[in-house]
mmCIF file of C-alpha atoms in Angstrom:
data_model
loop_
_atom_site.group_PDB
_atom_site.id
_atom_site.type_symbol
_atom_site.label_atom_id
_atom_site.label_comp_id
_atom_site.label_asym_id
_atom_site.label_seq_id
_atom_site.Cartn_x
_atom_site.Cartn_y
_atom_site.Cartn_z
ATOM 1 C CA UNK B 1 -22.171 -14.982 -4.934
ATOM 2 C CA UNK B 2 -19.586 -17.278 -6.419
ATOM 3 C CA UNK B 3 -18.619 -17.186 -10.159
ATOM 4 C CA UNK B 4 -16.757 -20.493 -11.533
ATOM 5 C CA UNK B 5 -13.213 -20.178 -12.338
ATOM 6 C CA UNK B 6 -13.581 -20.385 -15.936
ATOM 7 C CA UNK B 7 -15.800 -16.803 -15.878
ATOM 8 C CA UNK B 8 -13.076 -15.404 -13.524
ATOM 9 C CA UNK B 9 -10.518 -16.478 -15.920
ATOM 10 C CA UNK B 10 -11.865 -14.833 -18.561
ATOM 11 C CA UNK B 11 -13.212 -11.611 -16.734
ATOM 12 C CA UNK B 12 -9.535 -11.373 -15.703
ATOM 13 C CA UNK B 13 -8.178 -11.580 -19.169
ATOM 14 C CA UNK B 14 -10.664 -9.428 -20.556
ATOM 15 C CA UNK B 15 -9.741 -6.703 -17.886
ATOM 16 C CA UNK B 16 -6.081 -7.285 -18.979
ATOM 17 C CA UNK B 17 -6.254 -7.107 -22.730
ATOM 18 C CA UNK B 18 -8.317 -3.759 -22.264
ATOM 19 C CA UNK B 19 -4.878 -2.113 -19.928
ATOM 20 C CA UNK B 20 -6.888 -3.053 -16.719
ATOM 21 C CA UNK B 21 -4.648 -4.302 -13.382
ATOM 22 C CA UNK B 22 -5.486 -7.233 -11.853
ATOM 23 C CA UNK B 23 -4.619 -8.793 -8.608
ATOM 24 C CA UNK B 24 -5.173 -12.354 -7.989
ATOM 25 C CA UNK B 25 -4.803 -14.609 -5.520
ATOM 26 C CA UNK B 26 -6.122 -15.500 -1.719
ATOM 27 C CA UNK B 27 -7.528 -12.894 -0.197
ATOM 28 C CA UNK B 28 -6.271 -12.620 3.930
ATOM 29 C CA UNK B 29 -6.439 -10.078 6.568
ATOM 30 C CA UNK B 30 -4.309 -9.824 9.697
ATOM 31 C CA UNK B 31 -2.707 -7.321 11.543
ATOM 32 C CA UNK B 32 -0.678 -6.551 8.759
ATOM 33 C CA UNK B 33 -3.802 -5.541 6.705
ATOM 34 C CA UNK B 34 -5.201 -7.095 3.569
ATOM 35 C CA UNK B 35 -3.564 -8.843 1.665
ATOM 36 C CA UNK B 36 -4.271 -10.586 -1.902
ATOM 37 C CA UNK B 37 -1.234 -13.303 -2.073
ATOM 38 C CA UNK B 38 2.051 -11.453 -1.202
ATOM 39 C CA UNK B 39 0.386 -8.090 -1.959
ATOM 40 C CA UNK B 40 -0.316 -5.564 0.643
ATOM 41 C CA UNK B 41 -4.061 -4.448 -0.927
ATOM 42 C CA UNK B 42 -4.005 -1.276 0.526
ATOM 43 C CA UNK B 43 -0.189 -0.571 -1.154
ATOM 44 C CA UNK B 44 -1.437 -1.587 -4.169
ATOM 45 C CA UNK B 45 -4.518 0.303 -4.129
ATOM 46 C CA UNK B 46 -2.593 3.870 -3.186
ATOM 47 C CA UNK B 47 -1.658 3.557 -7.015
ATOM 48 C CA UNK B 48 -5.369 4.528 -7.613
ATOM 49 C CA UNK B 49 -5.783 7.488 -5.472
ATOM 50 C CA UNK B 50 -7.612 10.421 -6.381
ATOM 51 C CA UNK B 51 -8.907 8.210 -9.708
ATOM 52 C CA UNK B 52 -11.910 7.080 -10.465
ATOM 53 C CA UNK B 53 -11.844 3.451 -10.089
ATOM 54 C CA UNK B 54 -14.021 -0.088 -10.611
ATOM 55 C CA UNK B 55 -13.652 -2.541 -8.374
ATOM 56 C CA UNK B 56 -15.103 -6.283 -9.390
ATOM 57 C CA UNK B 57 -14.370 -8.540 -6.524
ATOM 58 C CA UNK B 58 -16.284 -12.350 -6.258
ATOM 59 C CA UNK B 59 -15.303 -15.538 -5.013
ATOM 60 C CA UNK B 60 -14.137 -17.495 -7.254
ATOM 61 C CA UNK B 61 -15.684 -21.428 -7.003
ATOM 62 C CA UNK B 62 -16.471 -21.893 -3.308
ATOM 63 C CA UNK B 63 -20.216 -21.978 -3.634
ATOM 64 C CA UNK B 64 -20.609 -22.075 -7.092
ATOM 65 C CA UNK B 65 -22.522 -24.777 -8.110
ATOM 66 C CA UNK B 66 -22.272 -26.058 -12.182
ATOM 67 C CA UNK B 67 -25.463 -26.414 -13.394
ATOM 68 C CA UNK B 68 -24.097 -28.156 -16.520
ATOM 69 C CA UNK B 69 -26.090 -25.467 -18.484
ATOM 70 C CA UNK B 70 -23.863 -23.141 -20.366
ATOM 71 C CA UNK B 71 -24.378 -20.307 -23.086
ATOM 72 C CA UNK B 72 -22.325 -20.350 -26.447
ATOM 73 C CA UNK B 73 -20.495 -17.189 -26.736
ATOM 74 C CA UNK B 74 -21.028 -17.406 -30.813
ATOM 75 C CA UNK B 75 -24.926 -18.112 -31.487
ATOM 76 C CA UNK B 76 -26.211 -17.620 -27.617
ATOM 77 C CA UNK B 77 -28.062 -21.024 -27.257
ATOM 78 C CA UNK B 78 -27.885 -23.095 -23.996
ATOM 79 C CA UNK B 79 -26.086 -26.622 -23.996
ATOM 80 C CA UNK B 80 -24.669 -29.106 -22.230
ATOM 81 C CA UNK B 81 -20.981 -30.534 -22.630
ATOM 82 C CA UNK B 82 -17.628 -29.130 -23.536
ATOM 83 C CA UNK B 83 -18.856 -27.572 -26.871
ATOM 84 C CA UNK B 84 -22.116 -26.313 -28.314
ATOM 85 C CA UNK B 85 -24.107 -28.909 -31.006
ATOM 86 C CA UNK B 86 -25.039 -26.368 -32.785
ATOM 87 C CA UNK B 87 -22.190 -24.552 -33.751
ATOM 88 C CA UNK B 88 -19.832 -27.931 -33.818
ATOM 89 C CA UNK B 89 -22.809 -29.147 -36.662
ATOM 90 C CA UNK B 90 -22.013 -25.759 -38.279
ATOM 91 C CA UNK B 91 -18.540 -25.851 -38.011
ATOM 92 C CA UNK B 92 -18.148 -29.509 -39.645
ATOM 93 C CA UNK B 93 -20.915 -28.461 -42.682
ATOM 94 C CA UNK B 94 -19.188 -25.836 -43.339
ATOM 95 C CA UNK B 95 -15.947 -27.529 -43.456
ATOM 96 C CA UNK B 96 -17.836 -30.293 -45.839
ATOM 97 C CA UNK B 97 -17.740 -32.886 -43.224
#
């Protein structure tokens, strides 16, 4: 399953605030191994031996179809469009507009 790029953007930055490493890039295997970008995967991942490890891995857009729908982070209603109604209406009351 696909995620949009805007959820893997912020998974990514989430992981990275919190001390988390992440890789990102196009993922390709050859006889060389695989790679993520430049980065050997298996090179990178010898960092993590003998550690107990999480790894998250989805594809990020291909398949991912935007429904339009989204959830405000703040007051957890669905809407439609760049910003929720309800919080933008709260937002401009509360700043007397």
């Amino acid at each position: 399953m696909a995620i949009s790029k805007s959820d893997a953007r912020r998974l990514a930055k989430d992981a990275t605030e919190t001390g988390a490493h992440v890789l990102r890039g196009l993922l390709k295997a050859d006889v060389q191994g695989a790679r993520i970008g430049e980065t050997n995967l298996l090179e990178w991942l010898a960092q993590y031996v003998d550690t107990e490890v999480i790894l998250v891995v989805s594809s990020v857009g291909k398949g991912y179809i935007e429904s339009g729908v989204k959830i405000c982070y703040t007051c957890g209603r669905d809407y439609t469009g760049d910003t929720c109604p309800y919080c933008a209406e709260a937002r401009a009351r509360l700043r007397g507009e």
